[in-house]
Amino acid sequence: RKEVEQDPGPFNVPEGATVAFNCTYSNSASQSFFWYRQDCRKEPKLLMSVYSSGNEDGRFTAQLNRASQYISLLIRDSKLSDSATYLCVVYNNNDMRFGAGTRLTVKP
Amino acid sequence: SAVISQKPSRDICQRGTSLTIQCQVDSQVTMMFWYRQQPGQSLTLIATANQGSEATYESGFVIDKFPISRPNLTFSTLTVSNMSPEDSSIYLCSVESWTGVAYTFGSGTRLTVV
């Protein structure tokens, strides 16, 4: 079993749609959780941290369920500029583990 | 967050040769990390580089193939030695962000071995 597993995608959605990505992790001792965004041929960039209470940043909402070892990212009112690969990232004791990423394409 | 300058941005190399990738950070950082991202895949940690000590390598990666230097708190190099086409990949360095956990990445080095 992979340490971090994500929806394989790709997700192709129209502008304005709501899309959700899921991620599960295997290490129950994991301490911190993140969503990164990676544009084509670019480096990954932090999108947002994920907190146990859930957190929102504009159109983006992240949720964490420690009991189920599950993380989600919800994007509302999708924009063309949201097209990218979204990486689920799990951190434990100086060890950062990346999911394989979910590719999102938002179409006009 | 830290600003990382990574170079070269890309290179095409002959098999059997070596390439050294450099990362310069605009602030002092304790740990620097080297990742590889093969086409269509996620990031795999190669090694963690601490200043003043030998790098710590992940399973499947060895010092002879990927020697790392960390001469000070703002700089590190990764060498890909005796390259083969299987080494064609993107190599990225990263450091912890100012928040202390999330990582910031260099812009990556796209390596093609022919």
PDB file of C-alpha atoms in Angstrom:
ATOM      1  CA  ARG A   1       0.000   0.000   0.000  1.00  0.00           C
ATOM      2  CA  LYS A   2       1.318   3.446  -0.898  1.00  0.00           C
ATOM      3  CA  GLU A   3       1.923   5.821   1.976  1.00  0.00           C
ATOM      4  CA  VAL A   4      -0.195   8.522   0.369  1.00  0.00           C
ATOM      5  CA  GLU A   5      -2.883   7.648  -2.132  1.00  0.00           C
ATOM      6  CA  GLN A   6      -4.919  10.042  -4.208  1.00  0.00           C
ATOM      7  CA  ASP A   7      -7.716   9.948  -6.720  1.00  0.00           C
ATOM      8  CA  PRO A   8      -5.900   9.209  -9.980  1.00  0.00           C
ATOM      9  CA  GLY A   9      -7.884  11.673 -12.049  1.00  0.00           C
ATOM     10  CA  PRO A  10      -7.786  13.318 -14.443  1.00  0.00           C
ATOM     11  CA  PHE A  11     -10.716  15.536 -13.608  1.00  0.00           C
ATOM     12  CA  ASN A  12     -12.103  17.546 -16.493  1.00  0.00           C
ATOM     13  CA  VAL A  13     -14.689  20.071 -15.319  1.00  0.00           C
ATOM     14  CA  PRO A  14     -16.370  23.162 -16.755  1.00  0.00           C
ATOM     15  CA  GLU A  15     -15.736  26.607 -15.381  1.00  0.00           C
ATOM     16  CA  GLY A  16     -17.828  27.275 -12.319  1.00  0.00           C
ATOM     17  CA  ALA A  17     -18.040  23.641 -11.280  1.00  0.00           C
ATOM     18  CA  THR A  18     -17.289  22.323  -7.832  1.00  0.00           C
ATOM     19  CA  VAL A  19     -14.712  19.556  -7.673  1.00  0.00           C
ATOM     20  CA  ALA A  20     -13.412  17.468  -4.774  1.00  0.00           C
ATOM     21  CA  PHE A  21     -10.197  15.526  -4.411  1.00  0.00           C
ATOM     22  CA  ASN A  22      -9.599  12.791  -1.879  1.00  0.00           C
ATOM     23  CA  CYS A  23      -6.458  11.440  -0.294  1.00  0.00           C
ATOM     24  CA  THR A  24      -5.713   8.694   2.215  1.00  0.00           C
ATOM     25  CA  TYR A  25      -2.526   8.110   4.172  1.00  0.00           C
ATOM     26  CA  SER A  26      -1.166   5.039   5.887  1.00  0.00           C
ATOM     27  CA  ASN A  27       0.902   6.423   8.763  1.00  0.00           C
ATOM     28  CA  SER A  28      -1.406   7.147  11.674  1.00  0.00           C
ATOM     29  CA  ALA A  29       1.392   9.075  13.418  1.00  0.00           C
ATOM     30  CA  SER A  30       1.469  11.700  10.667  1.00  0.00           C
ATOM     31  CA  GLN A  31       1.555  15.165  12.116  1.00  0.00           C
ATOM     32  CA  SER A  32       0.852  17.688   9.400  1.00  0.00           C
ATOM     33  CA  PHE A  33      -0.973  17.714   6.128  1.00  0.00           C
ATOM     34  CA  PHE A  34      -0.892  19.906   3.056  1.00  0.00           C
ATOM     35  CA  TRP A  35      -2.183  20.374  -0.424  1.00  0.00           C
ATOM     36  CA  TYR A  36       0.336  21.502  -3.014  1.00  0.00           C
ATOM     37  CA  ARG A  37      -0.326  22.681  -6.511  1.00  0.00           C
ATOM     38  CA  GLN A  38       2.000  21.870  -9.395  1.00  0.00           C
ATOM     39  CA  ASP A  39       1.627  23.533 -12.750  1.00  0.00           C
ATOM     40  CA  CYS A  40       2.983  21.838 -15.837  1.00  0.00           C
ATOM     41  CA  ARG A  41       6.795  21.945 -15.904  1.00  0.00           C
ATOM     42  CA  LYS A  42       6.901  23.917 -12.671  1.00  0.00           C
ATOM     43  CA  GLU A  43       7.841  23.128  -9.096  1.00  0.00           C
ATOM     44  CA  PRO A  44       5.194  22.270  -6.493  1.00  0.00           C
ATOM     45  CA  LYS A  45       3.900  25.214  -4.491  1.00  0.00           C
ATOM     46  CA  LEU A  46       2.047  25.148  -1.219  1.00  0.00           C
ATOM     47  CA  LEU A  47      -1.663  25.690  -1.718  1.00  0.00           C
ATOM     48  CA  MET A  48      -2.822  25.291   1.855  1.00  0.00           C
ATOM     49  CA  SER A  49      -2.258  23.460   5.081  1.00  0.00           C
ATOM     50  CA  VAL A  50      -4.946  21.113   6.352  1.00  0.00           C
ATOM     51  CA  TYR A  51      -6.124  21.346   9.944  1.00  0.00           C
ATOM     52  CA  SER A  52      -8.197  18.946  11.995  1.00  0.00           C
ATOM     53  CA  SER A  53     -10.981  21.484  12.298  1.00  0.00           C
ATOM     54  CA  GLY A  54     -11.075  22.005   8.561  1.00  0.00           C
ATOM     55  CA  ASN A  55     -10.041  25.233   6.935  1.00  0.00           C
ATOM     56  CA  GLU A  56     -11.061  27.445   4.097  1.00  0.00           C
ATOM     57  CA  ASP A  57      -9.133  29.816   1.880  1.00  0.00           C
ATOM     58  CA  GLY A  58     -11.402  31.577  -0.551  1.00  0.00           C
ATOM     59  CA  ARG A  59     -12.815  28.993  -2.951  1.00  0.00           C
ATOM     60  CA  PHE A  60     -10.706  26.221  -1.439  1.00  0.00           C
ATOM     61  CA  THR A  61     -11.750  24.093   1.542  1.00  0.00           C
ATOM     62  CA  ALA A  62      -9.573  21.407   3.100  1.00  0.00           C
ATOM     63  CA  GLN A  63     -10.741  18.746   5.516  1.00  0.00           C
ATOM     64  CA  LEU A  64      -8.875  16.217   7.639  1.00  0.00           C
ATOM     65  CA  ASN A  65     -10.301  13.110   9.232  1.00  0.00           C
ATOM     66  CA  ARG A  66      -7.629  11.575  11.443  1.00  0.00           C
ATOM     67  CA  ALA A  67      -9.751   8.596  12.442  1.00  0.00           C
ATOM     68  CA  SER A  68     -10.177   7.574   8.818  1.00  0.00           C
ATOM     69  CA  GLN A  69      -6.742   8.902   7.776  1.00  0.00           C
ATOM     70  CA  TYR A  70      -8.393  10.870   5.040  1.00  0.00           C
ATOM     71  CA  ILE A  71      -7.837  14.335   3.580  1.00  0.00           C
ATOM     72  CA  SER A  72      -9.935  16.205   1.077  1.00  0.00           C
ATOM     73  CA  LEU A  73      -9.776  19.357  -1.007  1.00  0.00           C
ATOM     74  CA  LEU A  74     -12.870  21.070  -2.350  1.00  0.00           C
ATOM     75  CA  ILE A  75     -12.657  23.712  -5.043  1.00  0.00           C
ATOM     76  CA  ARG A  76     -15.761  25.801  -5.632  1.00  0.00           C
ATOM     77  CA  ASP A  77     -16.523  27.946  -8.663  1.00  0.00           C
ATOM     78  CA  SER A  78     -13.596  26.506 -10.642  1.00  0.00           C
ATOM     79  CA  LYS A  79     -11.538  28.882 -12.743  1.00  0.00           C
ATOM     80  CA  LEU A  80      -9.481  28.130 -15.820  1.00  0.00           C
ATOM     81  CA  SER A  81      -6.426  29.049 -13.781  1.00  0.00           C
ATOM     82  CA  ASP A  82      -7.154  26.218 -11.344  1.00  0.00           C
ATOM     83  CA  SER A  83      -5.964  23.742 -13.995  1.00  0.00           C
ATOM     84  CA  ALA A  84      -2.981  21.994 -12.437  1.00  0.00           C
ATOM     85  CA  THR A  85      -1.960  18.857 -10.603  1.00  0.00           C
ATOM     86  CA  TYR A  86      -2.858  18.808  -6.920  1.00  0.00           C
ATOM     87  CA  LEU A  87      -0.546  16.908  -4.602  1.00  0.00           C
ATOM     88  CA  CYS A  88      -1.600  15.572  -1.222  1.00  0.00           C
ATOM     89  CA  VAL A  89       1.310  15.781   1.209  1.00  0.00           C
ATOM     90  CA  VAL A  90       1.736  14.173   4.622  1.00  0.00           C
ATOM     91  CA  TYR A  91       4.448  15.126   7.091  1.00  0.00           C
ATOM     92  CA  ASN A  92       5.860  13.200  10.015  1.00  0.00           C
ATOM     93  CA  ASN A  93       9.105  13.815  11.852  1.00  0.00           C
ATOM     94  CA  ASN A  94      11.060  15.591   9.124  1.00  0.00           C
ATOM     95  CA  ASP A  95       9.683  13.208   6.532  1.00  0.00           C
ATOM     96  CA  MET A  96       7.457  14.631   3.794  1.00  0.00           C
ATOM     97  CA  ARG A  97       5.529  12.132   1.666  1.00  0.00           C
ATOM     98  CA  PHE A  98       3.823  13.098  -1.547  1.00  0.00           C
ATOM     99  CA  GLY A  99       0.869  11.561  -3.272  1.00  0.00           C
ATOM    100  CA  ALA A 100       1.072  10.936  -7.002  1.00  0.00           C
ATOM    101  CA  GLY A 101      -1.167  13.907  -7.666  1.00  0.00           C
ATOM    102  CA  THR A 102      -4.576  14.490  -9.193  1.00  0.00           C
ATOM    103  CA  ARG A 103      -4.721  16.331 -12.463  1.00  0.00           C
ATOM    104  CA  LEU A 104      -7.449  18.909 -12.890  1.00  0.00           C
ATOM    105  CA  THR A 105      -8.400  20.568 -16.151  1.00  0.00           C
ATOM    106  CA  VAL A 106     -10.994  23.331 -16.049  1.00  0.00           C
ATOM    107  CA  LYS A 107     -12.543  24.006 -19.446  1.00  0.00           C
ATOM    108  CA  PRO A 108     -14.397  27.072 -20.687  1.00  0.00           C
TER     109      PRO A 108
ATOM    110  CA  SER B   1       9.197  31.965   2.583  1.00  0.00           C
ATOM    111  CA  ALA B   2      12.755  31.191   1.482  1.00  0.00           C
ATOM    112  CA  VAL B   3      13.760  31.902  -2.089  1.00  0.00           C
ATOM    113  CA  ILE B   4      15.722  29.113  -3.747  1.00  0.00           C
ATOM    114  CA  SER B   5      17.835  29.521  -6.832  1.00  0.00           C
ATOM    115  CA  GLN B   6      18.396  26.197  -8.560  1.00  0.00           C
ATOM    116  CA  LYS B   7      20.554  25.614 -11.599  1.00  0.00           C
ATOM    117  CA  PRO B   8      20.845  24.461 -14.253  1.00  0.00           C
ATOM    118  CA  SER B   9      17.183  24.580 -15.163  1.00  0.00           C
ATOM    119  CA  ARG B  10      17.685  21.868 -17.732  1.00  0.00           C
ATOM    120  CA  ASP B  11      20.409  19.856 -19.386  1.00  0.00           C
ATOM    121  CA  ILE B  12      20.874  17.125 -21.926  1.00  0.00           C
ATOM    122  CA  CYS B  13      23.750  14.839 -21.026  1.00  0.00           C
ATOM    123  CA  GLN B  14      25.529  11.878 -22.513  1.00  0.00           C
ATOM    124  CA  ARG B  15      25.285   8.569 -20.704  1.00  0.00           C
ATOM    125  CA  GLY B  16      28.249   7.831 -18.492  1.00  0.00           C
ATOM    126  CA  THR B  17      28.830  11.473 -17.610  1.00  0.00           C
ATOM    127  CA  SER B  18      27.926  13.320 -14.407  1.00  0.00           C
ATOM    128  CA  LEU B  19      25.911  16.448 -13.725  1.00  0.00           C
ATOM    129  CA  THR B  20      26.048  18.630 -10.638  1.00  0.00           C
ATOM    130  CA  ILE B  21      22.941  20.563  -9.651  1.00  0.00           C
ATOM    131  CA  GLN B  22      23.224  23.563  -7.349  1.00  0.00           C
ATOM    132  CA  CYS B  23      20.766  25.132  -4.956  1.00  0.00           C
ATOM    133  CA  GLN B  24      21.310  28.470  -3.264  1.00  0.00           C
ATOM    134  CA  VAL B  25      18.922  29.658  -0.554  1.00  0.00           C
ATOM    135  CA  ASP B  26      18.508  33.281   0.459  1.00  0.00           C
ATOM    136  CA  SER B  27      18.468  32.413   4.155  1.00  0.00           C
ATOM    137  CA  GLN B  28      20.142  29.938   6.461  1.00  0.00           C
ATOM    138  CA  VAL B  29      18.366  26.620   6.739  1.00  0.00           C
ATOM    139  CA  THR B  30      19.211  23.568   8.759  1.00  0.00           C
ATOM    140  CA  MET B  31      18.035  20.918   6.355  1.00  0.00           C
ATOM    141  CA  MET B  32      17.869  20.802   2.615  1.00  0.00           C
ATOM    142  CA  PHE B  33      16.121  18.044   0.723  1.00  0.00           C
ATOM    143  CA  TRP B  34      16.698  16.596  -2.717  1.00  0.00           C
ATOM    144  CA  TYR B  35      13.802  15.054  -4.628  1.00  0.00           C
ATOM    145  CA  ARG B  36      13.361  13.334  -7.935  1.00  0.00           C
ATOM    146  CA  GLN B  37      10.176  13.502  -9.974  1.00  0.00           C
ATOM    147  CA  GLN B  38       9.995  11.083 -12.851  1.00  0.00           C
ATOM    148  CA  PRO B  39       7.595  11.773 -15.717  1.00  0.00           C
ATOM    149  CA  GLY B  40       3.981  11.495 -14.646  1.00  0.00           C
ATOM    150  CA  GLN B  41       4.905  10.576 -11.087  1.00  0.00           C
ATOM    151  CA  SER B  42       5.093  12.304  -7.761  1.00  0.00           C
ATOM    152  CA  LEU B  43       8.134  13.370  -5.828  1.00  0.00           C
ATOM    153  CA  THR B  44      10.503  10.840  -4.315  1.00  0.00           C
ATOM    154  CA  LEU B  45      12.949  11.909  -1.642  1.00  0.00           C
ATOM    155  CA  ILE B  46      16.547  11.113  -2.563  1.00  0.00           C
ATOM    156  CA  ALA B  47      18.319  12.395   0.528  1.00  0.00           C
ATOM    157  CA  THR B  48      18.370  14.945   3.309  1.00  0.00           C
ATOM    158  CA  ALA B  49      21.422  17.199   3.513  1.00  0.00           C
ATOM    159  CA  ASN B  50      22.492  18.695   6.823  1.00  0.00           C
ATOM    160  CA  GLN B  51      25.376  21.100   7.082  1.00  0.00           C
ATOM    161  CA  GLY B  52      28.423  19.554   8.701  1.00  0.00           C
ATOM    162  CA  SER B  53      27.391  15.938   8.365  1.00  0.00           C
ATOM    163  CA  GLU B  54      26.903  13.333   5.681  1.00  0.00           C
ATOM    164  CA  ALA B  55      23.644  13.309   3.836  1.00  0.00           C
ATOM    165  CA  THR B  56      21.021  10.758   4.801  1.00  0.00           C
ATOM    166  CA  TYR B  57      19.857   8.712   1.831  1.00  0.00           C
ATOM    167  CA  GLU B  58      16.505   7.066   1.305  1.00  0.00           C
ATOM    168  CA  SER B  59      16.118   3.440   0.384  1.00  0.00           C
ATOM    169  CA  GLY B  60      17.111   2.894  -3.216  1.00  0.00           C
ATOM    170  CA  PHE B  61      19.503   5.830  -3.371  1.00  0.00           C
ATOM    171  CA  VAL B  62      23.226   5.613  -2.640  1.00  0.00           C
ATOM    172  CA  ILE B  63      25.982   8.123  -2.113  1.00  0.00           C
ATOM    173  CA  ASP B  64      28.139   6.822  -4.952  1.00  0.00           C
ATOM    174  CA  LYS B  65      25.372   7.514  -7.447  1.00  0.00           C
ATOM    175  CA  PHE B  66      24.060  10.753  -5.893  1.00  0.00           C
ATOM    176  CA  PRO B  67      26.841  12.448  -3.935  1.00  0.00           C
ATOM    177  CA  ILE B  68      25.678  15.531  -2.061  1.00  0.00           C
ATOM    178  CA  SER B  69      27.603  18.441  -0.668  1.00  0.00           C
ATOM    179  CA  ARG B  70      26.401  20.876   1.996  1.00  0.00           C
ATOM    180  CA  PRO B  71      29.280  23.239   2.687  1.00  0.00           C
ATOM    181  CA  ASN B  72      27.199  25.855   4.531  1.00  0.00           C
ATOM    182  CA  LEU B  73      23.683  26.690   5.654  1.00  0.00           C
ATOM    183  CA  THR B  74      22.629  28.304   2.371  1.00  0.00           C
ATOM    184  CA  PHE B  75      23.999  26.022  -0.322  1.00  0.00           C
ATOM    185  CA  SER B  76      23.906  22.421  -1.481  1.00  0.00           C
ATOM    186  CA  THR B  77      24.775  20.412  -4.556  1.00  0.00           C
ATOM    187  CA  LEU B  78      23.525  17.088  -5.862  1.00  0.00           C
ATOM    188  CA  THR B  79      25.573  15.188  -8.422  1.00  0.00           C
ATOM    189  CA  VAL B  80      24.008  12.561 -10.645  1.00  0.00           C
ATOM    190  CA  SER B  81      26.921  10.262 -11.467  1.00  0.00           C
ATOM    191  CA  ASN B  82      27.566   7.887 -14.324  1.00  0.00           C
ATOM    192  CA  MET B  83      24.222   8.765 -15.841  1.00  0.00           C
ATOM    193  CA  SER B  84      21.999   6.425 -17.788  1.00  0.00           C
ATOM    194  CA  PRO B  85      18.722   7.178 -19.597  1.00  0.00           C
ATOM    195  CA  GLU B  86      16.849   5.935 -16.510  1.00  0.00           C
ATOM    196  CA  ASP B  87      18.163   8.990 -14.644  1.00  0.00           C
ATOM    197  CA  SER B  88      16.168  11.268 -16.930  1.00  0.00           C
ATOM    198  CA  SER B  89      13.929  13.105 -14.518  1.00  0.00           C
ATOM    199  CA  ILE B  90      13.271  16.381 -12.783  1.00  0.00           C
ATOM    200  CA  TYR B  91      15.434  16.981  -9.737  1.00  0.00           C
ATOM    201  CA  LEU B  92      14.266  19.427  -7.100  1.00  0.00           C
ATOM    202  CA  CYS B  93      15.800  20.813  -3.956  1.00  0.00           C
ATOM    203  CA  SER B  94      13.660  22.047  -1.119  1.00  0.00           C
ATOM    204  CA  VAL B  95      13.848  23.572   2.330  1.00  0.00           C
ATOM    205  CA  GLU B  96      11.439  24.032   5.177  1.00  0.00           C
ATOM    206  CA  SER B  97       9.425  27.205   4.901  1.00  0.00           C
ATOM    207  CA  TRP B  98       9.557  29.917   7.502  1.00  0.00           C
ATOM    208  CA  THR B  99       6.579  28.268   9.188  1.00  0.00           C
ATOM    209  CA  GLY B 100       8.880  25.390   9.979  1.00  0.00           C
ATOM    210  CA  VAL B 101       7.049  22.565   8.291  1.00  0.00           C
ATOM    211  CA  ALA B 102       5.798  23.076   4.755  1.00  0.00           C
ATOM    212  CA  TYR B 103       8.490  22.929   2.132  1.00  0.00           C
ATOM    213  CA  THR B 104       9.507  25.455  -0.482  1.00  0.00           C
ATOM    214  CA  PHE B 105      10.989  24.079  -3.707  1.00  0.00           C
ATOM    215  CA  GLY B 106      13.569  25.217  -6.161  1.00  0.00           C
ATOM    216  CA  SER B 107      12.399  25.581  -9.744  1.00  0.00           C
ATOM    217  CA  GLY B 108      13.819  22.167 -10.637  1.00  0.00           C
ATOM    218  CA  THR B 109      16.379  20.761 -13.040  1.00  0.00           C
ATOM    219  CA  ARG B 110      15.026  18.859 -16.008  1.00  0.00           C
ATOM    220  CA  LEU B 111      17.619  16.251 -16.924  1.00  0.00           C
ATOM    221  CA  THR B 112      17.594  14.232 -20.115  1.00  0.00           C
ATOM    222  CA  VAL B 113      20.216  11.527 -20.569  1.00  0.00           C
ATOM    223  CA  VAL B 114      20.841  10.354 -24.108  1.00  0.00           C
TER     224      VAL B 114
END
